[in-house]
Short mmCIF file of C-alpha atoms in Angstrom, two decimals:
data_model
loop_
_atom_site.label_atom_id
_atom_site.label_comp_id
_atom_site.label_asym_id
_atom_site.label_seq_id
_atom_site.Cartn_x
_atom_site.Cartn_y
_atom_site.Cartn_z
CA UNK A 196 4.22 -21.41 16.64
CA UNK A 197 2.61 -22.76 13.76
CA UNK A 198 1.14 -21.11 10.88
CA UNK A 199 -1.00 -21.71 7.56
CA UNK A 200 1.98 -23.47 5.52
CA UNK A 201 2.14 -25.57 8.45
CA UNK A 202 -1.45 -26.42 8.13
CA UNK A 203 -1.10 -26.52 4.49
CA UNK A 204 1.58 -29.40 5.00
CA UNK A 205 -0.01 -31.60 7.47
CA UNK A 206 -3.15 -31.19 5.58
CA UNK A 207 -2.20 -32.25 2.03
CA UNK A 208 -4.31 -28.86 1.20
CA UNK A 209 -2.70 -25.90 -0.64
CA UNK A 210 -2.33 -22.26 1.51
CA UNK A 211 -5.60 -20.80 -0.47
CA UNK A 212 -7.42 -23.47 0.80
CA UNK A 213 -6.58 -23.32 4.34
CA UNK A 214 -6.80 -19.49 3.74
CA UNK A 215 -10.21 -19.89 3.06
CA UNK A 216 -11.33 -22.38 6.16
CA UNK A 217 -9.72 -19.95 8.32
CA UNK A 218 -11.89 -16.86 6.78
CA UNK A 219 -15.14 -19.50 6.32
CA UNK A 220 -15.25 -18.60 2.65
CA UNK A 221 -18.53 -20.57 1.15
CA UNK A 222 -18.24 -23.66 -1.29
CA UNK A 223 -15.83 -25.34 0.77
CA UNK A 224 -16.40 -28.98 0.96
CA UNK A 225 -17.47 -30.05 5.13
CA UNK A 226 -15.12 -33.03 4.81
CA UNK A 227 -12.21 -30.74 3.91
CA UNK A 228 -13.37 -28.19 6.33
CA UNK A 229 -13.49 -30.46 9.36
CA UNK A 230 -10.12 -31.64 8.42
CA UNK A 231 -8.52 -28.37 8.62
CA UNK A 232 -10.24 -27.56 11.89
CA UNK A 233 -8.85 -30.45 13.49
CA UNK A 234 -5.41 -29.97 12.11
CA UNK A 235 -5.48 -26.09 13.77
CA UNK A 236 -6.82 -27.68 16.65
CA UNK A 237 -3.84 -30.46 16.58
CA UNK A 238 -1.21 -27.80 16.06
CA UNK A 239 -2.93 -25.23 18.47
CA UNK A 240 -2.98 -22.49 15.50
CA UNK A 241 -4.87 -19.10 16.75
CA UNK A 242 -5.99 -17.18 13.40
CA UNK A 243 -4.26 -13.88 13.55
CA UNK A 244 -7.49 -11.60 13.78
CA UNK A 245 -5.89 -8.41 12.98
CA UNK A 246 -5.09 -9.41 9.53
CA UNK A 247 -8.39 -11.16 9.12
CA UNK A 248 -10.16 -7.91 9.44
CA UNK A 249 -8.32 -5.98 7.36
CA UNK A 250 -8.41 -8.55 4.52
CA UNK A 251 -12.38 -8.04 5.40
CA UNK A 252 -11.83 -4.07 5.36
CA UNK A 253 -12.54 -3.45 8.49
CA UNK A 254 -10.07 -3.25 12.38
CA UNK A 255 -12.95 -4.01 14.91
CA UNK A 256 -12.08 -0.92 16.58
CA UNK A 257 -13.45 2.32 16.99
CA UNK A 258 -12.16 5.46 18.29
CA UNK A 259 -14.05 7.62 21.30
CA UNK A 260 -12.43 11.12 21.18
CA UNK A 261 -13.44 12.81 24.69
CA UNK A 262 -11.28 15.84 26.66
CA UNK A 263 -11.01 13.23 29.65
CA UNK A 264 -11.74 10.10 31.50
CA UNK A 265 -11.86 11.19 35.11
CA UNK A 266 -15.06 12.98 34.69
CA UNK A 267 -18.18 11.18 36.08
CA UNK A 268 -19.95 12.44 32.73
CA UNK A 269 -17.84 10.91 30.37
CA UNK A 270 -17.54 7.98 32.85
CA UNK A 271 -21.34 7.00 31.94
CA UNK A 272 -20.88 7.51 28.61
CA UNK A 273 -18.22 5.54 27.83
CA UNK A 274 -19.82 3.03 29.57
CA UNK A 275 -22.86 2.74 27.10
CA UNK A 276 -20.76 2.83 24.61
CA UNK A 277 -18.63 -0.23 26.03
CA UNK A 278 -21.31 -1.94 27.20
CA UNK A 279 -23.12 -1.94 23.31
CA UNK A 280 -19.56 -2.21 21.87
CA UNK A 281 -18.80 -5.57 23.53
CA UNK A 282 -22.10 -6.84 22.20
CA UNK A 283 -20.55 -6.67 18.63
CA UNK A 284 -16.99 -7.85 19.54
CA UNK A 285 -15.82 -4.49 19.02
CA UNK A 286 -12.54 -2.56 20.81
CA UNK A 287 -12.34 0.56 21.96
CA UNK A 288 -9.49 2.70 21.46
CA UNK A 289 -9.96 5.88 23.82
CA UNK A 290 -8.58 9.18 22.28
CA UNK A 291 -8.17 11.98 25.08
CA UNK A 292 -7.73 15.24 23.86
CA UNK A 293 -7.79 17.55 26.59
CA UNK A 294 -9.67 20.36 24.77
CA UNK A 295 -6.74 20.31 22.15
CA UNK A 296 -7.93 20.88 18.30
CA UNK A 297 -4.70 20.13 17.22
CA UNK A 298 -4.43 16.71 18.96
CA UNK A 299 -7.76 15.97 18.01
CA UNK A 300 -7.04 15.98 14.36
CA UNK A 301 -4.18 13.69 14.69
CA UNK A 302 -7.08 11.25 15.79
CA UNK A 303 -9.27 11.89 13.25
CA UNK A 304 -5.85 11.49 10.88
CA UNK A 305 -5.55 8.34 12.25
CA UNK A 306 -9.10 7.62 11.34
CA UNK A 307 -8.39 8.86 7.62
CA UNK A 308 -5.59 6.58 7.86
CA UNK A 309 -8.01 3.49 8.75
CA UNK A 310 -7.01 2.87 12.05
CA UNK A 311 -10.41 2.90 13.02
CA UNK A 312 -13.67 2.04 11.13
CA UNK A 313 -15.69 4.60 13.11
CA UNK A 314 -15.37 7.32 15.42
CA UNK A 315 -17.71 8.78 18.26
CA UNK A 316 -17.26 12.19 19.14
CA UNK A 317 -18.16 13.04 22.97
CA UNK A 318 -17.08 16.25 22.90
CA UNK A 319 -15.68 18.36 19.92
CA UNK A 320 -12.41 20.38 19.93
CA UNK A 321 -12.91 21.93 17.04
CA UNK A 322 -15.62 23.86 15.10
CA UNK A 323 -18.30 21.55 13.25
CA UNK A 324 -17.47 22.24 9.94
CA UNK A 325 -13.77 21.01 10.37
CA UNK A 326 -15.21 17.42 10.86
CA UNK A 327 -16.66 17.51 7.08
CA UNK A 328 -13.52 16.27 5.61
CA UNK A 329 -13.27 13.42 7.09
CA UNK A 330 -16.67 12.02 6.72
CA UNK A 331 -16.20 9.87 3.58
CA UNK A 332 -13.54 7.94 5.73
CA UNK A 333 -16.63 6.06 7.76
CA UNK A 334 -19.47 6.77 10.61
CA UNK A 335 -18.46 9.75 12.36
CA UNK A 336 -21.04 9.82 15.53
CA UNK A 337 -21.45 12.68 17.84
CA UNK A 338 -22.60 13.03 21.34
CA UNK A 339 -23.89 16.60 21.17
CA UNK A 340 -26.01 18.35 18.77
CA UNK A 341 -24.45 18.97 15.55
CA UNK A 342 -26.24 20.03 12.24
CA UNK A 343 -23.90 18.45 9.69
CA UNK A 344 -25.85 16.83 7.27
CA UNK A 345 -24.50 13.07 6.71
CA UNK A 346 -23.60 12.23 9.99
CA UNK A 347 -25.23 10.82 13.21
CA UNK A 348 -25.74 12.40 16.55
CA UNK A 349 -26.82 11.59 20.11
CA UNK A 350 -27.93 14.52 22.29
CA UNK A 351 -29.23 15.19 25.66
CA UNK A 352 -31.58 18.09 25.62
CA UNK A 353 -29.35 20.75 27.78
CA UNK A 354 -30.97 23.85 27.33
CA UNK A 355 -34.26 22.40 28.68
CA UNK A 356 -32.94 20.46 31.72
CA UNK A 357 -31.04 23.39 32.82
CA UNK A 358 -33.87 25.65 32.50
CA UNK A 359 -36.00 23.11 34.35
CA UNK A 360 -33.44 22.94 37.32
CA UNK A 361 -33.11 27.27 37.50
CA UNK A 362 -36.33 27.41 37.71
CA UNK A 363 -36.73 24.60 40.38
CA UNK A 364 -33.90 26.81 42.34
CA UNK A 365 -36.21 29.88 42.04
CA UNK A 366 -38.64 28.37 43.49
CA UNK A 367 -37.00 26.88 46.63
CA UNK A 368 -36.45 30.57 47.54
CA UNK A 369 -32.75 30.95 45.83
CA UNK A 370 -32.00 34.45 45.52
CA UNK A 371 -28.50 34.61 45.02
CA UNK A 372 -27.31 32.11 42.35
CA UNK A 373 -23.87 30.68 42.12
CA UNK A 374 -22.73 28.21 38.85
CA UNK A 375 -19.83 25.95 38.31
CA UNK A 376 -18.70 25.94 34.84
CA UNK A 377 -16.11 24.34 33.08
CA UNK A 378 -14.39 25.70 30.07
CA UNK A 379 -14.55 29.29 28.85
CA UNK A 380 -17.79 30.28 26.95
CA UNK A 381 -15.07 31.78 24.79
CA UNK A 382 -14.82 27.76 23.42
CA UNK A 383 -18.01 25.99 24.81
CA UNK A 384 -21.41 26.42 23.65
CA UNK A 385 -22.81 24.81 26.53
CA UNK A 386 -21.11 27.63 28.99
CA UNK A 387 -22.78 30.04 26.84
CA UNK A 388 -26.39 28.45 27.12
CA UNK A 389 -25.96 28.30 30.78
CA UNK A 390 -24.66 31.66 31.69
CA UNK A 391 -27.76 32.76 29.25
CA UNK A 392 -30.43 30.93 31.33
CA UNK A 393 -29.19 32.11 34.58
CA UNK A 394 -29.68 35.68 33.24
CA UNK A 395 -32.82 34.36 32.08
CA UNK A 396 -34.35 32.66 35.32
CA UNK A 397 -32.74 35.16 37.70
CA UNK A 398 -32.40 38.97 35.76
CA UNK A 399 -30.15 40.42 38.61
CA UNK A 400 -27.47 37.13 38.12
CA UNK A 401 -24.12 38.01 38.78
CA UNK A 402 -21.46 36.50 36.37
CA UNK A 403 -19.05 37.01 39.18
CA UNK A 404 -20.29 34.00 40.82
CA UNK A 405 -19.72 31.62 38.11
CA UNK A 406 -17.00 29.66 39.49
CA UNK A 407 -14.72 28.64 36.16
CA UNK A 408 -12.00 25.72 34.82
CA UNK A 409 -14.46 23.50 37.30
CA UNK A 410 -14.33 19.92 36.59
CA UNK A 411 -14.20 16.92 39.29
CA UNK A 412 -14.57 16.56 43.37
CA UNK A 413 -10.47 17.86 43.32
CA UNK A 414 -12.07 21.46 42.52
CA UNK A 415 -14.46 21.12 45.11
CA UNK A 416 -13.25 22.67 48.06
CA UNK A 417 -12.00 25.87 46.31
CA UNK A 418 -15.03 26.01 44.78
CA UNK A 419 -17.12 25.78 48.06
CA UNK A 420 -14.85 28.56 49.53
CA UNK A 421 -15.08 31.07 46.63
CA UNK A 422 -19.17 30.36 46.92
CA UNK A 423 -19.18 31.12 50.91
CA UNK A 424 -17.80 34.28 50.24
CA UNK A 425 -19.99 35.48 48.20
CA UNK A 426 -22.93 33.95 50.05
CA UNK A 427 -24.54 32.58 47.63
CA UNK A 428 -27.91 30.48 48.39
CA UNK A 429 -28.02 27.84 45.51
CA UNK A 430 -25.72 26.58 43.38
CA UNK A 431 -25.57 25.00 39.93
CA UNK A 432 -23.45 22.69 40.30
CA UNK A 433 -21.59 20.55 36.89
CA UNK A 434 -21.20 17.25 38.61
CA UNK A 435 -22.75 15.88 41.49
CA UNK A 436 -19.85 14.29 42.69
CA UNK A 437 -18.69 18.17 42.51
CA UNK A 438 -21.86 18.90 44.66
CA UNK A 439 -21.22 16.62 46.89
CA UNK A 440 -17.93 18.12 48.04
CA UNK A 441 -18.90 21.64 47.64
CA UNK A 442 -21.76 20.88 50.57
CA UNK A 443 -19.32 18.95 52.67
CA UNK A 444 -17.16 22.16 52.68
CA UNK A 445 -20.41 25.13 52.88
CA UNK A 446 -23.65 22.94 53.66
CA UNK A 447 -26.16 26.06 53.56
CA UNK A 448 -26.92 26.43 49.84
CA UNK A 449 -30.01 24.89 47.74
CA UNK A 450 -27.73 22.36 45.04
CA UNK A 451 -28.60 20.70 41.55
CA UNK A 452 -26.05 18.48 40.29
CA UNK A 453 -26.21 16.10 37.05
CA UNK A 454 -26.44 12.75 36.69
CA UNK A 455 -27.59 11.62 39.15
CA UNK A 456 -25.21 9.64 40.67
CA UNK A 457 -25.24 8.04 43.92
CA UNK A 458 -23.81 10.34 45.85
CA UNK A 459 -26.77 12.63 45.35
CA UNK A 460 -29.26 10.11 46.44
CA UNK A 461 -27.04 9.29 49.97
CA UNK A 462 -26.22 13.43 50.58
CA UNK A 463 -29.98 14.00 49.49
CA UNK A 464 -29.37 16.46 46.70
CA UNK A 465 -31.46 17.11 44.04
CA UNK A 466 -29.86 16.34 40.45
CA UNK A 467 -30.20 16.38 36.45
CA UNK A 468 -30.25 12.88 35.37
CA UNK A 469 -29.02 13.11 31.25
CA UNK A 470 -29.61 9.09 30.67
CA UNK A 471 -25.85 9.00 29.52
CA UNK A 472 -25.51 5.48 29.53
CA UNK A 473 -28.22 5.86 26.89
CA UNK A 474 -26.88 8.03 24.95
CA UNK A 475 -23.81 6.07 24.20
CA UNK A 476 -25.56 2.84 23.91
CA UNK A 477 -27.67 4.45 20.91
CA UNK A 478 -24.17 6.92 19.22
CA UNK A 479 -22.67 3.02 18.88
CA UNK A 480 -25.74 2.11 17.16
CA UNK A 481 -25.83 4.78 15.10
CA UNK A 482 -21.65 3.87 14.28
CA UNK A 483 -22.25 0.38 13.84
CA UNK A 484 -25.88 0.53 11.68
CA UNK A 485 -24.47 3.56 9.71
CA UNK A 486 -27.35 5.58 10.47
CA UNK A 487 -27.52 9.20 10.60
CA UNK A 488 -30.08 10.09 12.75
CA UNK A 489 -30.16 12.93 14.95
CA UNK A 490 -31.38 11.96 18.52
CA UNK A 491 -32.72 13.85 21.47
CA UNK A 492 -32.98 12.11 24.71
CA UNK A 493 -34.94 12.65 27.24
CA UNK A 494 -33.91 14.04 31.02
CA UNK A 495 -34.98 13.97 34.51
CA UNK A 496 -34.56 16.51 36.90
CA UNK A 497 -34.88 14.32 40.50
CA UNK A 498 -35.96 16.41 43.07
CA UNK A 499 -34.83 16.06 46.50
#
């Protein structure tokens, strides 16, 4: 395989010179420049493009630290993110965590340790203020409301949307609420906000019929049988692909899923639609224009 001395020999030019073709460094004569080209060409040299970005400062890559991937939430997010990331010739280097602080931080060490020349947050594992040490290492972005100062984030307006959607069960004539939550409000804000608004929209909830640890379709038919006996009549459900199972297994309860997906629209559910694809499009935005804005996006509840 050939390299720059290579070049450098067949060329009659010395290594800085080819060095600098190969980076397109200004002030280098056309004549000279077209000769190396067609040498590289001749000799079928690829630049290496790992070590031309890190003589630039930079890897191409950024980091997306999430729990999971088989989660139809994080699905659509780390498809805006992809989708705005390929624009820019960037990578993506996924970073599950599972919930785990500790394994977090060896990502974000890795991030200290320039692995990465951003990182976007979906969901954190740890409290905010661990998160401020690490800041002067490049764009940290978040996907959920944070109120650092210094640092970006994209945010879907939960408290509202839920809200919205209890109340929309209310008024189909729910009277007996069940909810499908994920982790323990003991660790998730979001579990907290929602077991709060159920209180809210329906005084006489019963935390009993929170169904916990709920995550994907897999949980669905355990879930559907711990909601039929406790006859609930309307469910908040935390994925619609979720919803969609839970019906298939105990069809008589009013549903809300999230996100819209598909599946809603063919089973005829009605669903929260978050605009995730947005909101990663817009946290790589913030990464790559080193912006620190503080977004709120909008929501939909679709009503079926």
């Amino acid at each position: 395989m050939a390299n720059i001395r290579d070049i450098a020999k067949k060329t009659g030019y010395s290594v800085s010179t080819i060095s600098r073709v190969i980076n397109n460094y200004p002030y280098i004569k056309e004549e000279k420049r077209q000769k190396v080209l067609a040498v590289m060409k001749e000799l079928n040299y690829v630049p290496n493009k790992t070590a031309q970005n890190l003589s630039h400062g930079e890897t191409k890559n950024i980091g997306v630290v999430l729990p999971f991937t088989n989660h139809p939430y994080y699905t659509k997010l780390l498809s805006g993110i992809m989708e705005e990331a390929f624009l820019h010739s960037y990578k993506i280097t996924l970073l599950p965590t599972n919930y785990n602080p500790d394994l977090e931080k060896d990502y974000l060490d890795q991030f200290a340790a320039k692995e990465f020349d951003g990182v976007i947050i979906t969901t954190m594992a740890n409290r905010p203020d661990f998160y401020c040490d690490y800041l002067t290492y490049g764009p940290v972005v978040f996907c959920q409301k944070i109120n650092l100062e210094n640092v970006g984030c994209v945010y879907i307006d939960m408290e509202s949307s839920i809200h919205e959607a209890l109340l929309y069960l209310k008024e189909r004539g729910v009277k007996k609420l069940g909810v499908t939550l994920g982790r323990s409000k003991k660790i998730s804000q979001d579990s907290v906000l929602i077991e709060r608004l159920s209180y809210q929209v329906f005084p006489d909830f019963d935390p009993e019929n929170i169904f916990w640890d709920c995550f994907s379709g897999e949980d669905g038919p355990e879930a559907a049988e711990f909601f039929a006996k406790k006859q609930v009549d309307g469910i908040l459900v935390n994925s619609d692909e979720l919803a969609a199972v839970i019906l298939r297994n105990y069809p008589t309860p009013i549903v809300v899923g999230r996100e819209n997906l598909l599946i809603s629209e063919v089973m005829n559910f009605s669903s929260i639609d978050h605009h995730l694809i947005d909101c990663g499009r817009q946290a790589f935005q913030l990464f790559f224009q080193k912006r620190q804005d503080k977004i709120c996006l909008p929501y939909e509840l679709v009503k079926r």
